[in-house]
XYZ file of C-alpha atoms in Angstrom:
394
model
C 0.000 0.000 0.000
C 1.377 3.369 -0.998
C 2.441 5.703 1.816
C 0.262 8.776 2.110
C 1.576 12.014 0.732
C 2.261 14.761 3.239
C 0.371 17.953 2.438
C 2.138 21.314 2.602
C 1.804 23.380 5.785
C -0.730 25.688 4.111
C -2.856 22.681 3.164
C -2.763 21.376 6.735
C -3.876 24.771 8.095
C -6.706 24.932 5.572
C -7.839 21.419 6.484
C -7.792 22.391 10.174
C -10.066 25.379 9.502
C -12.358 23.138 7.435
C -12.642 20.736 10.381
C -13.656 23.619 12.649
C -16.145 24.771 10.014
C -17.614 21.262 9.832
C -17.985 20.982 13.613
C -19.651 24.401 13.911
C -22.072 23.604 11.079
C -23.206 20.432 12.828
C -23.415 22.117 16.247
C -25.808 24.735 14.834
C -27.902 22.123 13.028
C -28.121 19.756 15.988
C -29.070 22.588 18.321
C -31.730 24.095 16.084
C -33.472 20.924 14.900
C -34.433 19.479 18.302
C -35.064 22.938 19.761
C -37.490 23.738 16.950
C -39.335 20.525 17.855
C -39.512 21.657 21.497
C -40.844 25.019 20.314
C -43.504 23.215 18.268
C -44.540 21.313 21.392
C -44.752 24.606 23.282
C -47.094 25.897 20.584
C -49.145 22.677 20.781
C -48.992 22.280 16.995
C -50.905 19.395 15.346
C -49.083 16.153 14.573
C -49.236 16.904 10.833
C -47.198 20.068 11.374
C -44.607 18.103 13.352
C -44.235 15.785 10.372
C -43.914 18.763 8.043
C -41.280 20.269 10.335
C -39.223 17.085 10.169
C -39.569 16.639 6.404
C -38.948 20.288 5.532
C -35.301 19.998 6.573
C -34.599 17.326 3.949
C -37.113 17.777 1.124
C -35.921 21.113 -0.306
C -32.200 20.197 -0.005
C -32.987 16.952 -1.825
C -34.079 19.036 -4.823
C -31.092 21.383 -4.544
C -28.319 18.852 -3.873
C -27.110 18.404 -7.473
C -27.413 22.132 -8.391
C -25.377 22.979 -5.288
C -22.620 20.655 -6.472
C -22.679 22.288 -9.882
C -22.426 25.707 -8.229
C -19.479 24.528 -6.134
C -17.548 23.346 -9.193
C -18.374 26.496 -11.150
C -18.036 29.266 -8.534
C -15.758 27.686 -5.940
C -16.156 26.142 -2.502
C -15.801 29.378 -0.535
C -18.741 31.161 -2.188
C -21.042 28.196 -1.669
C -19.931 27.841 1.959
C -20.497 31.570 2.503
C -24.038 31.218 1.169
C -24.566 28.246 3.467
C -23.260 30.133 6.511
C -25.515 33.116 5.760
C -28.548 30.818 5.487
C -27.673 29.041 8.743
C -27.468 32.428 10.467
C -30.761 33.469 8.871
C -32.460 30.280 10.060
C -31.277 30.904 13.632
C -32.633 34.457 13.432
C -35.990 33.178 12.111
C -36.263 30.677 14.960
C -35.184 33.261 17.552
C -37.852 35.670 16.307
C -40.483 33.058 17.238
C -43.017 34.512 14.824
C -45.404 32.831 12.414
C -46.262 29.890 14.641
C -45.933 26.451 13.067
C -45.506 27.920 9.565
C -42.611 30.036 10.829
C -40.936 26.930 12.260
C -41.295 25.093 8.944
C -39.876 28.105 7.075
C -36.912 28.229 9.458
C -36.347 24.495 8.982
C -36.333 24.873 5.181
C -33.698 27.625 5.430
C -31.708 25.551 7.938
C -31.720 22.481 5.679
C -30.637 24.520 2.651
C -27.842 26.245 4.572
C -26.666 22.907 5.944
C -26.642 21.401 2.451
C -24.596 24.228 0.906
C -22.119 24.162 3.789
C -21.634 20.398 3.630
C -21.280 20.217 -0.172
C -18.715 23.023 -0.076
C -16.843 21.399 2.808
C -16.638 17.980 1.180
C -15.481 19.376 -2.159
C -12.915 21.525 -0.333
C -11.550 18.550 1.613
C -11.307 16.528 -1.615
C -9.501 19.338 -3.447
C -7.215 20.193 -0.537
C -6.136 16.815 0.835
C -4.419 15.548 -2.295
C -3.949 11.966 -3.546
C -2.927 9.466 -0.878
C -4.527 11.409 1.978
C -8.214 11.182 1.115
C -8.990 8.480 3.683
C -7.295 10.309 6.548
C -8.728 13.679 5.537
C -12.308 12.434 5.214
C -11.963 10.346 8.358
C -10.987 13.470 10.306
C -13.668 15.514 8.527
C -16.451 13.121 9.516
C -14.958 12.882 13.023
C -15.310 16.665 13.347
C -18.884 16.451 12.059
C -19.700 13.735 14.594
C -18.160 15.844 17.345
C -20.415 18.748 16.412
C -23.427 16.440 16.355
C -22.554 15.266 19.870
C -21.943 18.761 21.281
C -25.035 20.390 19.751
C -27.755 18.611 21.748
C -25.778 19.122 24.964
C -26.016 22.888 24.515
C -29.806 22.591 24.832
C -29.390 21.698 28.500
C -26.714 24.351 29.005
C -28.857 27.185 27.629
C -32.394 25.894 28.149
C -32.304 24.276 31.569
C -33.106 20.740 32.671
C -36.907 20.835 32.549
C -38.978 18.489 30.434
C -39.494 21.440 28.062
C -36.458 23.744 27.827
C -36.676 27.512 27.465
C -36.204 27.744 23.701
C -35.499 31.467 23.308
C -31.999 31.485 24.908
C -31.117 28.337 22.939
C -32.034 30.052 19.681
C -29.965 33.096 20.684
C -26.986 30.846 21.477
C -27.332 29.164 18.074
C -27.419 32.607 16.447
C -24.137 33.516 18.151
C -22.524 30.272 16.968
C -23.789 30.974 13.441
C -22.060 34.377 13.550
C -18.865 32.548 14.530
C -19.352 30.148 11.605
C -19.769 33.062 9.197
C -16.555 34.624 10.528
C -14.766 31.287 10.098
C -15.981 31.096 6.499
C -14.716 34.570 5.630
C -11.126 33.650 6.563
C -11.059 30.588 4.311
C -8.696 30.986 1.362
C -8.480 28.240 -1.251
C -5.810 27.810 -3.920
C -6.892 29.120 -7.318
C -8.139 26.220 -9.424
C -9.751 26.005 -12.806
C -13.545 26.009 -12.533
C -15.857 24.218 -14.911
C -18.087 26.461 -16.975
C -21.803 26.174 -17.507
C -21.350 24.347 -20.811
C -19.597 21.512 -19.033
C -22.370 20.856 -16.528
C -24.345 18.235 -18.467
C -21.316 16.449 -19.806
C -19.667 16.554 -16.411
C -22.621 14.878 -14.715
C -22.693 12.271 -17.465
C -19.020 11.568 -16.797
C -19.770 10.971 -13.124
C -22.729 8.681 -13.814
C -20.482 6.518 -15.999
C -17.940 5.959 -13.220
C -17.627 2.186 -12.593
C -19.157 1.275 -9.234
C -20.806 4.654 -8.635
C -24.281 3.270 -7.954
C -22.883 0.612 -5.612
C -20.936 3.222 -3.647
C -23.961 5.509 -3.394
C -26.149 2.593 -2.296
C -23.715 1.622 0.457
C -23.532 5.209 1.653
C -27.306 5.710 1.838
C -27.965 2.354 3.551
C -25.317 3.036 6.202
C -26.658 6.530 6.890
C -30.253 5.268 7.041
C -29.101 2.590 9.504
C -27.715 5.333 11.750
C -31.051 7.188 11.627
C -32.986 4.001 12.349
C -30.743 3.311 15.340
C -31.509 6.766 16.756
C -35.254 6.074 16.611
C -35.671 2.351 17.179
C -33.002 1.728 19.817
C -35.010 3.925 22.254
C -38.173 2.098 21.143
C -36.472 -1.255 21.768
C -35.346 -0.012 25.184
C -38.898 0.985 26.037
C -40.130 -2.477 25.019
C -37.606 -4.049 27.403
C -38.182 -1.602 30.253
C -34.751 0.072 30.038
C -34.398 3.490 31.649
C -34.096 6.472 29.315
C -30.662 7.224 30.779
C -29.473 3.723 29.878
C -30.680 4.101 26.307
C -29.013 7.514 26.125
C -25.750 5.928 27.260
C -26.061 3.256 24.564
C -26.573 5.930 21.903
C -23.563 7.837 23.218
C -21.431 4.689 23.076
C -22.454 4.179 19.445
C -21.560 7.763 18.553
C -18.178 7.644 20.325
C -17.333 4.321 18.650
C -18.129 5.814 15.221
C -15.955 8.829 15.985
C -13.095 6.494 16.955
C -13.191 4.478 13.723
C -13.352 7.715 11.714
C -10.398 9.292 13.507
C -8.192 6.271 12.736
C -9.607 5.654 9.265
C -6.365 6.447 7.431
C -4.417 3.914 9.483
C -7.129 1.281 9.085
C -7.081 1.687 5.306
C -3.304 1.336 5.225
C -3.564 -1.860 7.287
C -6.379 -3.587 5.411
C -7.027 -1.781 2.138
C -10.099 0.288 1.329
C -12.210 -2.481 -0.233
C -11.575 -4.983 2.553
C -12.247 -2.376 5.229
C -15.512 -1.415 3.537
C -16.609 -5.055 3.447
C -15.545 -5.730 7.050
C -17.226 -2.596 8.397
C -20.574 -3.195 6.664
C -20.535 -6.874 7.686
C -19.744 -5.924 11.290
C -22.621 -3.423 11.222
C -25.077 -6.006 9.874
C -24.141 -8.696 12.403
C -24.134 -6.246 15.325
C -27.465 -4.706 14.312
C -29.093 -8.131 14.154
C -27.606 -9.175 17.508
C -28.696 -5.959 19.264
C -32.306 -6.928 18.569
C -31.851 -10.140 20.586
C -32.860 -9.897 24.244
C -29.784 -9.964 26.518
C -28.252 -8.192 29.550
C -27.482 -4.489 29.149
C -23.715 -5.105 29.278
C -23.945 -7.401 26.260
C -26.065 -4.883 24.383
C -23.488 -2.177 25.176
C -20.680 -4.257 23.661
C -22.749 -4.866 20.530
C -23.636 -1.181 20.240
C -19.923 -0.294 20.362
C -19.212 -2.792 17.559
C -22.166 -1.371 15.616
C -20.795 2.147 15.998
C -17.327 1.103 14.855
C -18.806 -0.424 11.703
C -21.261 2.352 10.882
C -18.593 5.020 11.303
C -16.574 3.811 8.320
C -19.052 3.753 5.422
C -19.551 7.501 4.966
C -15.909 8.688 4.909
C -14.816 5.714 2.784
C -17.345 6.486 0.058
C -16.313 10.158 0.208
C -12.633 9.301 -0.227
C -13.438 6.883 -3.074
C -15.435 9.571 -4.874
C -12.698 12.152 -4.292
C -10.092 9.833 -5.793
C -12.250 8.651 -8.704
C -13.987 11.850 -9.816
C -12.098 14.392 -11.964
C -10.864 17.380 -9.939
C -13.290 19.803 -11.589
C -16.303 17.596 -10.828
C -15.812 16.797 -7.155
C -18.509 19.191 -5.985
C -21.022 17.412 -8.200
C -19.731 14.011 -7.077
C -20.295 14.900 -3.422
C -23.725 16.328 -4.212
C -24.715 13.078 -5.933
C -23.726 11.200 -2.779
C -25.785 13.589 -0.658
C -28.772 13.128 -2.984
C -28.567 9.369 -2.522
C -28.225 9.823 1.229
C -31.301 12.061 1.413
C -33.318 9.556 -0.616
C -32.195 6.794 1.701
C -33.109 8.880 4.754
C -36.622 9.380 3.363
C -37.379 5.980 1.828
C -35.656 3.417 4.063
C -36.950 4.628 7.464
C -40.419 5.035 5.936
C -40.342 1.425 4.719
C -39.166 0.030 8.053
C -41.717 2.225 9.836
C -44.453 0.359 7.981
C -42.739 -2.882 8.934
C -42.668 -1.897 12.610
C -46.466 -2.011 12.777
C -46.317 -5.766 12.234
C -43.044 -6.954 13.759
C -42.075 -4.336 16.346
C -38.746 -2.635 17.028
C -36.687 -5.847 17.018
C -38.048 -6.754 13.592
C -37.103 -3.312 12.262
C -33.523 -3.774 13.449
C -33.385 -7.223 11.830
C -34.712 -5.789 8.567
C -32.091 -3.046 8.729
C -29.407 -5.671 9.327
C -30.632 -7.385 6.160
C -30.280 -4.136 4.217
C -26.743 -3.768 5.556
C -25.980 -7.339 4.477
C -27.090 -6.450 0.939
C -24.823 -3.397 1.112
C -22.012 -5.724 2.141
C -22.653 -7.843 -0.950
C -22.373 -4.658 -3.041
C -19.108 -3.794 -1.266
C -17.603 -7.128 -2.358
C -17.954 -6.070 -6.018
C -16.828 -2.497 -5.509
C -13.296 -1.584 -6.604
C -12.420 1.120 -4.086
C -8.666 0.684 -3.637
C -6.890 3.550 -5.375
C -3.834 3.034 -7.467
């Protein structure tokens, strides 16, 4: 296996700022999303509006994912990330204004989802264009580690700013998120990327066609969306499984934390793991480990055994996202990486909408354990796809 290239000092500094940018983006998102739900409960909104609030974060970005990648390749990562930071700040301001009732919350969620999308597409293209060949796995492992860190810190700030009651005081939380969004905007303004050739508008259609013809693209996108959907399903159905078995909410929270920390660990050491095993073998091992662990978690056993399985599940689930990012970064032409990352995000959003919806229908008949077994089956199919995927770079 080829030794990774060492990036210049300027590249390392830029990657460090990108990691901070990633963490701040996720902190804002994971503060605002649950807090907006608490605000909806305060307003006693109907259940239909709660569903609209949840869907509004993903539906509009699903439509804009590919255009945002095209904009990144054409106008540069920094401009797209600036637009994303402005929209994240605007969404925090909309939520903090607490006007418009349920419709205002949905509008704020739409703006939040769009700002998050633009920020993430810009970040991923920037990491791909900055890391350089031989360092994609390490760079994307650290990038997703920073994102996971932000996702872990965000919900904790709800307690810090909103108190420990069953319903937190949402106004100070929204103000705190606004302040963090200002910090994100400031972080974005100091980003400076090397001048690279941008693709013009005439190259958009042909460029996307080039990406769609990449060998193994659909398999890689399928693996990515199944793994991400499995994470979402774990967040919903592990608490449901705990409730079925009479586990305390604190115990379930600890299990979810263990899963998140395990995923962060595998992402932080991703570069070393790839050098030890190879990208294709690591992909196969991680998806297989996730499938087996997911199926075993659904089996009734002592909490200690479940905790061990949840750690193994987290280690496996943490690998799929950064590995598909690094494969795309290495395979896609340099001028098309924004579009490549946006295609991956489109597949992820589709998976987040379709797969949980399908298993939700299944849950009515087989319960939470059956949902986890069905998800394990989907992961096993993803593992079969990983066996035929050529992801080891030359």
